[in-house]
mmCIF file of C-alpha atoms and ligand atoms in Angstrom:
data_model
loop_
_atom_site.group_PDB
_atom_site.id
_atom_site.type_symbol
_atom_site.label_atom_id
_atom_site.label_comp_id
_atom_site.label_asym_id
_atom_site.label_seq_id
_atom_site.Cartn_x
_atom_site.Cartn_y
_atom_site.Cartn_z
ATOM 1 C CA MET T 1 22.485 -9.168 -38.700
ATOM 2 C CA LYS T 2 20.521 -9.128 -35.398
ATOM 3 C CA GLU T 3 16.722 -9.076 -35.779
ATOM 4 C CA ILE T 4 14.281 -7.107 -33.854
ATOM 5 C CA LYS T 5 11.515 -9.229 -32.261
ATOM 6 C CA THR T 6 8.594 -8.673 -29.859
ATOM 7 C CA ILE T 7 8.208 -10.579 -26.647
ATOM 8 C CA VAL T 8 4.708 -10.372 -25.104
ATOM 9 C CA VAL T 9 4.799 -9.969 -21.525
ATOM 10 C CA ASN T 10 1.116 -9.262 -20.204
ATOM 11 C CA ARG T 11 2.117 -8.933 -16.726
ATOM 12 C CA SER T 12 1.242 -6.430 -14.078
ATOM 13 C CA ALA T 13 4.017 -4.081 -12.989
ATOM 14 C CA TYR T 14 3.369 -5.094 -9.333
ATOM 15 C CA ALA T 15 3.500 -8.958 -10.112
ATOM 16 C CA ASP T 16 7.232 -9.609 -8.979
ATOM 17 C CA ASN T 17 6.535 -7.704 -5.650
ATOM 18 C CA ASP T 18 3.236 -9.529 -5.084
ATOM 19 C CA GLU T 19 5.094 -12.907 -5.438
ATOM 20 C CA GLU T 20 7.755 -11.567 -3.115
ATOM 21 C CA ALA T 21 4.971 -10.592 -0.787
ATOM 22 C CA ASN T 22 3.359 -14.190 -0.831
ATOM 23 C CA LEU T 23 6.671 -15.686 -0.042
ATOM 24 C CA LEU T 24 7.157 -13.268 2.670
ATOM 25 C CA ARG T 25 3.949 -14.130 4.329
ATOM 26 C CA GLU T 26 4.715 -17.683 4.247
ATOM 27 C CA TYR T 27 8.160 -16.989 5.715
ATOM 28 C CA LEU T 28 6.498 -15.180 8.603
ATOM 29 C CA LYS T 29 3.847 -18.113 9.194
ATOM 30 C CA ASP T 30 6.867 -20.470 9.365
ATOM 31 C CA HIS T 31 8.483 -18.270 12.110
ATOM 32 C CA GLY T 32 5.341 -17.637 13.838
ATOM 33 C CA THR T 33 5.851 -14.038 13.550
ATOM 34 C CA PHE T 34 2.607 -11.822 12.747
ATOM 35 C CA LEU T 35 3.523 -8.761 10.850
ATOM 36 C CA VAL T 36 1.243 -5.560 10.975
ATOM 37 C CA ASN T 37 1.267 -3.234 8.297
ATOM 38 C CA LEU T 38 -0.017 0.412 9.426
ATOM 39 C CA MET T 39 -0.647 2.924 7.246
ATOM 40 C CA SER T 40 -2.186 6.618 7.468
ATOM 41 C CA SER T 41 -1.621 10.192 6.492
ATOM 42 C CA PRO T 42 1.163 12.104 8.116
ATOM 43 C CA GLY T 43 0.244 12.857 11.769
ATOM 44 C CA ALA T 44 -2.864 10.875 11.844
ATOM 45 C CA GLY T 45 -1.371 9.305 14.944
ATOM 46 C CA LYS T 46 0.515 5.998 14.018
ATOM 47 C CA THR T 47 3.340 6.473 16.640
ATOM 48 C CA THR T 48 0.859 7.643 19.455
ATOM 49 C CA THR T 49 -1.390 4.779 18.816
ATOM 50 C CA LEU T 50 1.431 2.227 18.588
ATOM 51 C CA THR T 51 2.755 3.306 21.895
ATOM 52 C CA ALA T 52 -0.523 2.999 23.666
ATOM 53 C CA LEU T 53 -1.271 -0.308 22.122
ATOM 54 C CA ILE T 54 2.164 -1.914 22.684
ATOM 55 C CA ASN T 55 2.032 -1.069 26.263
ATOM 56 C CA LEU T 56 -1.060 -3.028 26.629
ATOM 57 C CA LEU T 57 0.051 -5.969 24.377
ATOM 58 C CA LYS T 58 3.729 -6.315 25.488
ATOM 59 C CA LYS T 59 2.848 -8.502 28.398
ATOM 60 C CA ASP T 60 1.539 -11.247 26.164
ATOM 61 C CA TYR T 61 3.570 -11.010 23.129
ATOM 62 C CA ARG T 62 7.341 -10.260 22.215
ATOM 63 C CA ILE T 63 6.903 -7.222 20.115
ATOM 64 C CA GLY T 64 9.100 -5.347 17.710
ATOM 65 C CA VAL T 65 8.521 -2.168 15.603
ATOM 66 C CA MET T 66 9.749 -1.058 12.346
ATOM 67 C CA GLU T 67 9.648 2.606 11.579
ATOM 68 C CA ALA T 68 9.585 3.650 8.022
ATOM 69 C CA ASP T 69 8.056 7.169 8.104
ATOM 70 C CA ILE T 70 9.826 10.224 7.197
ATOM 71 C CA ASP T 71 10.880 11.272 10.677
ATOM 72 C CA SER T 72 11.621 7.698 11.439
ATOM 73 C CA ASP T 73 14.839 8.056 13.677
ATOM 74 C CA VAL T 74 12.638 10.228 15.956
ATOM 75 C CA ASP T 75 9.590 7.827 16.012
ATOM 76 C CA ALA T 76 12.004 4.812 16.541
ATOM 77 C CA LEU T 77 13.612 6.298 19.547
ATOM 78 C CA SER T 78 10.162 7.514 20.893
ATOM 79 C CA ILE T 79 8.571 4.143 20.705
ATOM 80 C CA SER T 80 11.630 2.255 22.358
ATOM 81 C CA LYS T 81 11.753 4.909 24.973
ATOM 82 C CA ASN T 82 8.152 4.733 25.649
ATOM 83 C CA THR T 83 7.316 1.018 25.490
ATOM 84 C CA GLY T 84 10.654 -0.504 25.983
ATOM 85 C CA VAL T 85 10.407 -2.945 22.879
ATOM 86 C CA LYS T 86 12.854 -3.370 20.202
ATOM 87 C CA SER T 87 12.672 -0.976 17.297
ATOM 88 C CA ILE T 88 14.569 -0.138 14.321
ATOM 89 C CA GLN T 89 14.259 2.458 11.449
ATOM 90 C CA ILE T 90 13.948 1.201 7.684
ATOM 91 C CA HIS T 91 15.569 3.553 5.220
ATOM 92 C CA THR T 92 13.294 3.845 2.305
ATOM 93 C CA SER T 93 15.880 5.900 0.316
ATOM 94 C CA GLY T 94 13.317 8.744 -0.430
ATOM 95 C CA MET T 95 10.650 6.324 -1.603
ATOM 96 C CA CYS T 96 6.868 7.017 -0.626
ATOM 97 C CA HIS T 97 6.181 3.483 0.339
ATOM 98 C CA LEU T 98 7.605 0.139 1.305
ATOM 99 C CA ASP T 99 7.655 -2.885 -0.877
ATOM 100 C CA ALA T 100 8.050 -6.583 0.104
ATOM 101 C CA GLY T 101 11.776 -6.400 -0.453
ATOM 102 C CA MET T 102 12.360 -3.575 1.861
ATOM 103 C CA THR T 103 10.036 -5.252 4.421
ATOM 104 C CA LYS T 104 12.106 -8.327 4.136
ATOM 105 C CA SER T 105 15.509 -6.636 4.650
ATOM 106 C CA GLY T 106 13.875 -4.711 7.705
ATOM 107 C CA LEU T 107 12.866 -7.985 9.211
ATOM 108 C CA ASP T 108 16.127 -9.389 8.759
ATOM 109 C CA SER T 109 17.881 -6.452 10.463
ATOM 110 C CA ILE T 110 15.422 -6.585 13.519
ATOM 111 C CA ASP T 111 15.611 -10.212 13.741
ATOM 112 C CA ILE T 112 12.402 -11.914 14.259
ATOM 113 C CA SER T 113 13.635 -15.118 15.750
ATOM 114 C CA ASP T 114 12.479 -13.946 19.364
ATOM 115 C CA LEU T 115 9.283 -11.827 18.046
ATOM 116 C CA ASP T 116 5.622 -12.700 18.056
ATOM 117 C CA LEU T 117 4.364 -9.659 16.706
ATOM 118 C CA VAL T 118 5.976 -6.885 14.507
ATOM 119 C CA PHE T 119 4.344 -3.550 13.562
ATOM 120 C CA LEU T 120 5.402 -1.921 10.493
ATOM 121 C CA GLU T 121 4.818 1.912 10.719
ATOM 122 C CA ASN T 122 4.613 2.731 6.924
ATOM 123 C CA VAL T 123 5.319 5.916 5.164
ATOM 124 C CA GLY T 124 2.708 8.588 6.041
ATOM 125 C CA ASN T 125 0.649 8.709 2.906
ATOM 126 C CA LEU T 126 -2.666 7.185 1.951
ATOM 127 C CA VAL T 127 -1.784 6.519 -1.891
ATOM 128 C CA CYS T 128 1.512 4.873 -2.490
ATOM 129 C CA PRO T 129 1.754 2.452 0.497
ATOM 130 C CA ALA T 130 -1.630 0.981 -0.404
ATOM 131 C CA GLU T 131 -0.289 0.171 -3.952
ATOM 132 C CA PHE T 132 2.342 -2.181 -2.839
ATOM 133 C CA ASP T 133 1.762 -5.444 -0.596
ATOM 134 C CA THR T 134 4.522 -5.403 1.843
ATOM 135 C CA GLY T 135 3.975 -9.088 2.574
ATOM 136 C CA ALA T 136 2.493 -8.283 6.064
ATOM 137 C CA SER T 137 0.044 -10.713 7.766
ATOM 138 C CA MET T 138 -2.563 -7.873 7.819
ATOM 139 C CA ASP T 139 -3.058 -4.380 6.960
ATOM 140 C CA MET T 140 -4.493 -1.797 9.013
ATOM 141 C CA MET T 141 -4.926 1.971 8.951
ATOM 142 C CA ILE T 142 -5.641 4.992 11.071
ATOM 143 C CA LEU T 143 -8.040 7.861 9.854
ATOM 144 C CA SER T 144 -8.053 11.009 12.079
ATOM 145 C CA ILE T 145 -10.860 13.302 12.787
ATOM 146 C CA PRO T 146 -9.159 16.514 11.502
ATOM 147 C CA GLU T 147 -8.593 14.829 8.126
ATOM 148 C CA GLY T 148 -12.524 14.790 7.382
ATOM 149 C CA ASP T 149 -14.957 12.217 6.685
ATOM 150 C CA ASP T 150 -14.532 12.188 2.851
ATOM 151 C CA LYS T 151 -11.256 10.370 2.897
ATOM 152 C CA PRO T 152 -12.781 6.958 2.187
ATOM 153 C CA LEU T 153 -14.339 8.414 -0.880
ATOM 154 C CA LYS T 154 -10.975 10.054 -2.101
ATOM 155 C CA TYR T 155 -8.598 7.212 -1.303
ATOM 156 C CA PRO T 156 -10.705 4.191 -1.463
ATOM 157 C CA LEU T 157 -7.772 1.702 -2.158
ATOM 158 C CA VAL T 158 -6.382 1.813 1.265
ATOM 159 C CA PHE T 159 -9.633 1.532 2.882
ATOM 160 C CA GLU T 160 -10.349 -1.732 0.724
ATOM 161 C CA LYS T 161 -6.971 -3.344 1.586
ATOM 162 C CA CYS T 162 -7.376 -2.810 5.393
ATOM 163 C CA ASP T 163 -9.117 -5.416 7.870
ATOM 164 C CA LEU T 164 -8.878 -2.997 10.717
ATOM 165 C CA VAL T 165 -9.605 0.800 10.400
ATOM 166 C CA LEU T 166 -9.026 3.030 13.424
ATOM 167 C CA ILE T 167 -10.738 6.492 13.617
ATOM 168 C CA ASN T 168 -8.414 8.458 15.710
ATOM 169 C CA LYS T 169 -8.543 11.809 17.649
ATOM 170 C CA ILE T 170 -12.258 11.243 18.628
ATOM 171 C CA ASP T 171 -11.392 13.433 21.797
ATOM 172 C CA ALA T 172 -11.397 16.377 19.178
ATOM 173 C CA ILE T 173 -14.459 15.458 17.497
ATOM 174 C CA ASP T 174 -16.490 18.470 18.629
ATOM 175 C CA TYR T 175 -14.233 20.860 17.158
ATOM 176 C CA PHE T 176 -14.503 19.401 13.560
ATOM 177 C CA ASP T 177 -17.242 18.905 11.342
ATOM 178 C CA PHE T 178 -16.949 15.103 10.959
ATOM 179 C CA ASP T 179 -19.888 12.973 10.299
ATOM 180 C CA MET T 180 -18.959 9.562 11.898
ATOM 181 C CA GLU T 181 -21.913 7.640 10.560
ATOM 182 C CA LYS T 182 -21.298 8.701 6.936
ATOM 183 C CA CYS T 183 -17.721 7.955 7.144
ATOM 184 C CA LYS T 184 -18.289 4.531 8.581
ATOM 185 C CA LYS T 185 -21.161 3.793 5.887
ATOM 186 C CA THR T 186 -18.565 5.039 3.092
ATOM 187 C CA ILE T 187 -15.790 2.640 4.415
ATOM 188 C CA LEU T 188 -18.107 -0.290 4.717
ATOM 189 C CA MET T 189 -19.479 0.240 1.272
ATOM 190 C CA ARG T 190 -15.737 0.000 0.135
ATOM 191 C CA ASN T 191 -14.984 -2.759 2.395
ATOM 192 C CA PRO T 192 -17.910 -4.675 3.886
ATOM 193 C CA ASN T 193 -15.242 -6.856 5.890
ATOM 194 C CA ALA T 194 -13.508 -3.925 7.726
ATOM 195 C CA THR T 195 -13.628 -3.638 11.556
ATOM 196 C CA ILE T 196 -14.082 0.132 12.485
ATOM 197 C CA ILE T 197 -12.943 1.150 16.062
ATOM 198 C CA GLU T 198 -13.083 4.872 17.200
ATOM 199 C CA ILE T 199 -10.205 5.572 19.425
ATOM 200 C CA SER T 200 -8.258 8.402 21.183
ATOM 201 C CA ALA T 201 -4.588 7.479 21.176
ATOM 202 C CA LYS T 202 -4.041 10.506 23.473
ATOM 203 C CA THR T 203 -6.678 9.735 26.077
ATOM 204 C CA GLY T 204 -6.494 5.975 25.579
ATOM 205 C CA LYS T 205 -10.236 5.653 24.973
ATOM 206 C CA ASN T 206 -11.093 2.291 23.296
ATOM 207 C CA ILE T 207 -7.532 1.221 22.958
ATOM 208 C CA ASN T 208 -8.790 -1.883 24.785
ATOM 209 C CA GLN T 209 -11.108 -2.842 22.026
ATOM 210 C CA VAL T 210 -8.043 -2.763 19.668
ATOM 211 C CA VAL T 211 -6.185 -5.026 22.017
ATOM 212 C CA ASN T 212 -8.982 -7.670 21.944
ATOM 213 C CA TYR T 213 -9.116 -7.422 18.241
ATOM 214 C CA PHE T 214 -5.264 -8.435 17.997
ATOM 215 C CA HIS T 215 -5.791 -11.219 20.786
ATOM 216 C CA LYS T 216 -8.528 -12.665 18.373
ATOM 217 C CA LYS T 217 -6.450 -12.027 15.295
ATOM 218 C CA LEU T 218 -3.429 -13.825 16.430
ATOM 219 C CA ASN T 219 -5.278 -16.574 17.772
ATOM 220 C CA SER T 220 -7.134 -17.397 14.652
ATOM 221 C CA TRP T 221 -3.864 -16.825 12.599
ATOM 222 C CA ARG T 222 -1.837 -19.313 14.808
ATOM 223 C CA ALA T 223 -4.853 -21.953 14.579
ATOM 224 C CA ASP T 224 -4.857 -21.563 10.662
ATOM 225 C CA MET Z 1 8.158 9.138 -5.940
ATOM 226 C CA HIS Z 2 5.568 6.414 -6.228
ATOM 227 C CA GLU Z 3 6.515 6.513 -9.953
ATOM 228 C CA LEU Z 4 9.966 5.686 -9.087
ATOM 229 C CA GLY Z 5 8.905 2.689 -7.118
ATOM 230 C CA ILE Z 6 6.895 1.182 -9.906
ATOM 231 C CA VAL Z 7 9.634 2.126 -12.447
ATOM 232 C CA MET Z 8 12.241 0.026 -10.360
ATOM 233 C CA HIS Z 9 9.669 -2.857 -10.273
ATOM 234 C CA VAL Z 10 9.130 -2.729 -14.155
ATOM 235 C CA ILE Z 11 12.954 -2.558 -14.895
ATOM 236 C CA LYS Z 12 13.587 -5.323 -12.486
ATOM 237 C CA GLN Z 13 11.234 -7.595 -14.332
ATOM 238 C CA ILE Z 14 12.387 -6.746 -17.831
ATOM 239 C CA GLU Z 15 15.957 -7.065 -16.813
ATOM 240 C CA GLU Z 16 15.267 -10.576 -15.608
ATOM 241 C CA LEU Z 17 13.343 -11.429 -18.843
ATOM 242 C CA ALA Z 18 16.308 -10.078 -20.854
ATOM 243 C CA LYS Z 19 18.714 -12.326 -18.966
ATOM 244 C CA GLU Z 20 16.534 -15.320 -19.210
ATOM 245 C CA LYS Z 21 15.892 -14.916 -23.018
ATOM 246 C CA GLN Z 22 19.616 -13.823 -23.464
ATOM 247 C CA VAL Z 23 18.569 -10.749 -25.226
ATOM 248 C CA HIS Z 24 21.197 -8.344 -26.496
ATOM 249 C CA GLU Z 25 19.180 -5.301 -25.923
ATOM 250 C CA VAL Z 26 15.671 -4.031 -25.287
ATOM 251 C CA LYS Z 27 14.942 -1.519 -27.884
ATOM 252 C CA GLU Z 28 11.306 -0.598 -26.779
ATOM 253 C CA LEU Z 29 9.026 -1.215 -23.834
ATOM 254 C CA THR Z 30 5.273 -0.680 -24.017
ATOM 255 C CA LEU Z 31 3.211 0.009 -20.642
ATOM 256 C CA GLU Z 32 -0.482 0.422 -20.341
ATOM 257 C CA ILE Z 33 -1.057 2.549 -17.470
ATOM 258 C CA GLY Z 34 -4.443 3.245 -15.999
ATOM 259 C CA GLU Z 35 -5.829 6.740 -15.815
ATOM 260 C CA VAL Z 36 -6.472 6.476 -12.067
ATOM 261 C CA SER Z 37 -3.577 4.500 -11.137
ATOM 262 C CA GLY Z 38 -2.000 7.352 -9.300
ATOM 263 C CA VAL Z 39 0.866 7.424 -11.757
ATOM 264 C CA VAL Z 40 1.955 11.001 -13.138
ATOM 265 C CA LYS Z 41 3.075 10.578 -16.468
ATOM 266 C CA GLU Z 42 5.826 13.357 -16.507
ATOM 267 C CA TYR Z 43 7.265 12.022 -13.163
ATOM 268 C CA PHE Z 44 7.034 8.397 -14.483
ATOM 269 C CA VAL Z 45 9.010 9.140 -17.835
ATOM 270 C CA ASP Z 46 11.638 11.174 -16.112
ATOM 271 C CA ALA Z 47 12.150 8.330 -13.456
ATOM 272 C CA PHE Z 48 12.286 6.087 -16.332
ATOM 273 C CA ASN Z 49 14.834 7.923 -18.201
ATOM 274 C CA TRP Z 50 16.964 8.114 -15.126
ATOM 275 C CA ALA Z 51 16.691 4.481 -14.029
ATOM 276 C CA ILE Z 52 17.463 2.834 -17.291
ATOM 277 C CA LYS Z 53 20.904 4.552 -17.161
ATOM 278 C CA ARG Z 54 21.851 2.000 -14.446
ATOM 279 C CA THR Z 55 20.654 -1.185 -16.230
ATOM 280 C CA GLU Z 56 22.535 -3.679 -18.061
ATOM 281 C CA HIS Z 57 20.005 -4.235 -21.256
ATOM 282 C CA MET Z 58 17.836 -1.009 -21.082
ATOM 283 C CA GLN Z 59 20.113 1.885 -21.602
ATOM 284 C CA ASN Z 60 18.546 2.974 -24.840
ATOM 285 C CA CYS Z 61 15.170 1.539 -24.264
ATOM 286 C CA LYS Z 62 12.384 3.661 -25.487
ATOM 287 C CA LEU Z 63 9.117 3.825 -23.560
ATOM 288 C CA ASN Z 64 5.781 3.482 -25.119
ATOM 289 C CA TYR Z 65 3.273 4.986 -22.546
ATOM 290 C CA ILE Z 66 -0.339 4.041 -23.231
ATOM 291 C CA THR Z 67 -2.915 5.461 -21.174
ATOM 292 C CA ILE Z 68 -5.792 3.293 -20.258
ATOM 293 C CA GLN Z 69 -9.284 5.303 -19.745
ATOM 294 C CA ALA Z 70 -10.677 4.660 -16.418
ATOM 295 C CA ILE Z 71 -14.262 3.122 -16.536
ATOM 296 C CA THR Z 72 -16.606 2.490 -13.486
ATOM 297 C CA TYR Z 73 -19.536 0.202 -13.323
ATOM 298 C CA CYS Z 74 -22.906 0.909 -11.696
ATOM 299 C CA GLU Z 75 -24.431 -2.006 -9.831
ATOM 300 C CA ASP Z 76 -27.847 -0.221 -9.650
ATOM 301 C CA CYS Z 77 -28.412 0.555 -13.549
ATOM 302 C CA LYS Z 78 -25.762 -1.769 -14.809
ATOM 303 C CA GLN Z 79 -24.237 0.772 -17.037
ATOM 304 C CA THR Z 80 -20.673 2.022 -17.265
ATOM 305 C CA TYR Z 81 -19.174 5.401 -17.430
ATOM 306 C CA GLU Z 82 -16.170 7.414 -17.564
ATOM 307 C CA THR Z 83 -14.522 7.600 -14.061
ATOM 308 C CA VAL Z 84 -12.555 10.588 -14.467
ATOM 309 C CA LYS Z 85 -15.395 12.654 -15.582
ATOM 310 C CA TYR Z 86 -18.186 11.622 -13.064
ATOM 311 C CA GLY Z 87 -16.205 10.136 -9.997
ATOM 312 C CA LYS Z 88 -18.130 7.821 -7.737
ATOM 313 C CA GLU Z 89 -21.842 8.908 -8.604
ATOM 314 C CA CYS Z 90 -23.337 7.202 -11.618
ATOM 315 C CA PRO Z 91 -24.358 9.986 -14.024
ATOM 316 C CA HIS Z 92 -27.061 7.819 -15.352
ATOM 317 C CA CYS Z 93 -28.975 7.054 -12.039
ATOM 318 C CA HIS Z 94 -27.113 8.936 -9.344
ATOM 319 C CA SER Z 95 -26.258 5.809 -7.403
ATOM 320 C CA LYS Z 96 -23.147 5.576 -5.512
ATOM 321 C CA LYS Z 97 -23.044 1.822 -5.708
ATOM 322 C CA THR Z 98 -20.350 1.898 -8.351
ATOM 323 C CA TYR Z 99 -17.052 0.267 -8.611
ATOM 324 C CA LEU Z 100 -13.961 0.641 -10.848
ATOM 325 C CA VAL Z 101 -13.643 -1.860 -13.811
ATOM 326 C CA THR Z 102 -10.600 -0.576 -15.392
ATOM 327 C CA GLY Z 103 -7.842 2.106 -15.041
ATOM 328 C CA ARG Z 104 -6.108 1.241 -11.759
ATOM 329 C CA ASP Z 105 -3.549 -1.091 -13.073
ATOM 330 C CA VAL Z 106 0.024 -0.569 -14.486
ATOM 331 C CA TYR Z 107 0.542 -3.319 -16.958
ATOM 332 C CA ILE Z 108 3.665 -4.429 -18.866
ATOM 333 C CA LYS Z 109 2.314 -5.196 -22.423
ATOM 334 C CA ASP Z 110 5.612 -6.271 -24.505
ATOM 335 C CA VAL Z 111 9.112 -5.405 -25.358
ATOM 336 C CA LYS Z 112 11.005 -5.257 -28.568
ATOM 337 C CA VAL Z 113 14.501 -6.779 -28.399
ATOM 338 C CA ASP Z 114 17.297 -7.996 -30.487
HETATM 339 N N1 GDP J 301 -5.811 15.260 20.197
HETATM 340 C C1 GDP J 301 -5.349 14.176 19.699
HETATM 341 N N2 GDP J 301 -4.185 14.076 19.273
HETATM 342 C C2 GDP J 301 -3.621 13.057 18.924
HETATM 343 C C3 GDP J 301 -4.076 11.801 19.184
HETATM 344 N N3 GDP J 301 -3.199 10.860 18.632
HETATM 345 C C4 GDP J 301 -2.101 11.613 18.245
HETATM 346 N N4 GDP J 301 -2.294 12.869 18.334
HETATM 347 C C5 GDP J 301 -1.352 13.949 18.006
HETATM 348 O O1 GDP J 301 -1.284 14.118 16.611
HETATM 349 C C6 GDP J 301 0.060 14.283 16.445
HETATM 350 C C7 GDP J 301 0.754 13.383 15.233
HETATM 351 O O2 GDP J 301 0.842 12.040 15.901
HETATM 352 P P1 GDP J 301 1.677 10.799 15.631
HETATM 353 O O3 GDP J 301 1.419 9.807 16.603
HETATM 354 O O4 GDP J 301 3.150 11.481 15.547
HETATM 355 O O5 GDP J 301 1.330 10.519 13.991
HETATM 356 P P2 GDP J 301 1.986 9.815 13.084
HETATM 357 O O6 GDP J 301 2.817 10.885 12.037
HETATM 358 O O7 GDP J 301 0.801 9.068 12.273
HETATM 359 O O8 GDP J 301 3.009 8.922 13.544
HETATM 360 C C8 GDP J 301 1.019 14.347 17.695
HETATM 361 O O9 GDP J 301 1.202 15.783 18.077
HETATM 362 C C9 GDP J 301 0.152 13.733 18.772
HETATM 363 O O10 GDP J 301 0.297 14.037 19.977
HETATM 364 C C10 GDP J 301 -5.368 11.852 19.793
HETATM 365 O O11 GDP J 301 -6.003 10.629 19.980
HETATM 366 N N5 GDP J 301 -6.175 12.905 19.924
HETATM 367 MG MG1 MG J 302 5.138 8.534 13.215
HETATM 368 ZN ZN1 ZN J 303 -26.361 4.042 -12.441
#
């Protein structure tokens, strides 16, 4: 007769993904490809910001884009049309986030052998993507003015994870009741190391500061 | 949908364990799920019961879902309180310098196997 026994596991449900993500970061380092995981709510301006940013970065780096947001076929097309860089879509099969395994398959299909910098446009959502480490070299996010200044209070995890927080659509700040100082204070309370830049992806305002941020970030990553 | 992602990772880890330990069948799985992990219990249970049908060792696995209360610590008055009831602001001293101590994790506790 078979006996029933208990095996104690005591392991986080995310443990295997975290291991895969760490391996992926090492793999990227070995290949000299810097992967940026970009998160935001739907419509905060991920695609518009990437387009503006890539047009200023592409003379210095060989860039690729992986689109995982819901209307990703549209976004992938629009990115490659408006920037000329290589872009693919990743099928999330209805998942609300990407994990390290899906990210790795995306990298295999975009082929990073000739890329210095890859942007991953994650699924538009402030909760789920923050829970899963994609294996990216850095995490960044966009918060847009119409979403309100209380988002860092409501969704602290994504703000804690991101090295860079862009506050987008500042061209529209007069139409919304958005307290910039309060918002920045809350972000820094959750993540004292965050760099916060106010931008307008539409007018191009302060995108040059984001460009400088990436130059510095890539230099220190390469020297590391 | 977030629930399905976690379920898939849990199942993958348990199936690997079952193979490694040469288990015949996984009868029961106990998970500790934090109150503020973002997991909705009904969705999670549905996703779990759907996903185990495609597994090798977990087809009849019973899920013990244990909810872990979320607790927040206040840096100013050094006391703790129930996160879900009071949110970010400490009910003792009204400070907002608080952080979550427990309640975010999804933890695989143990499995019963034969
Ligand atoms: N006013 C304004 N609109 C913007 C800005 N950036 C993006 N948008 C608009 O916001 C909408 C969503 O942008 P998109 O880049 O597709 O967001 P995504 O879903 O995060 O990729 C589009 O209609 C954009 O034109 C901005 O800086 N200012
Ligand atoms: Mg988009
Ligand atoms: Zn207090």
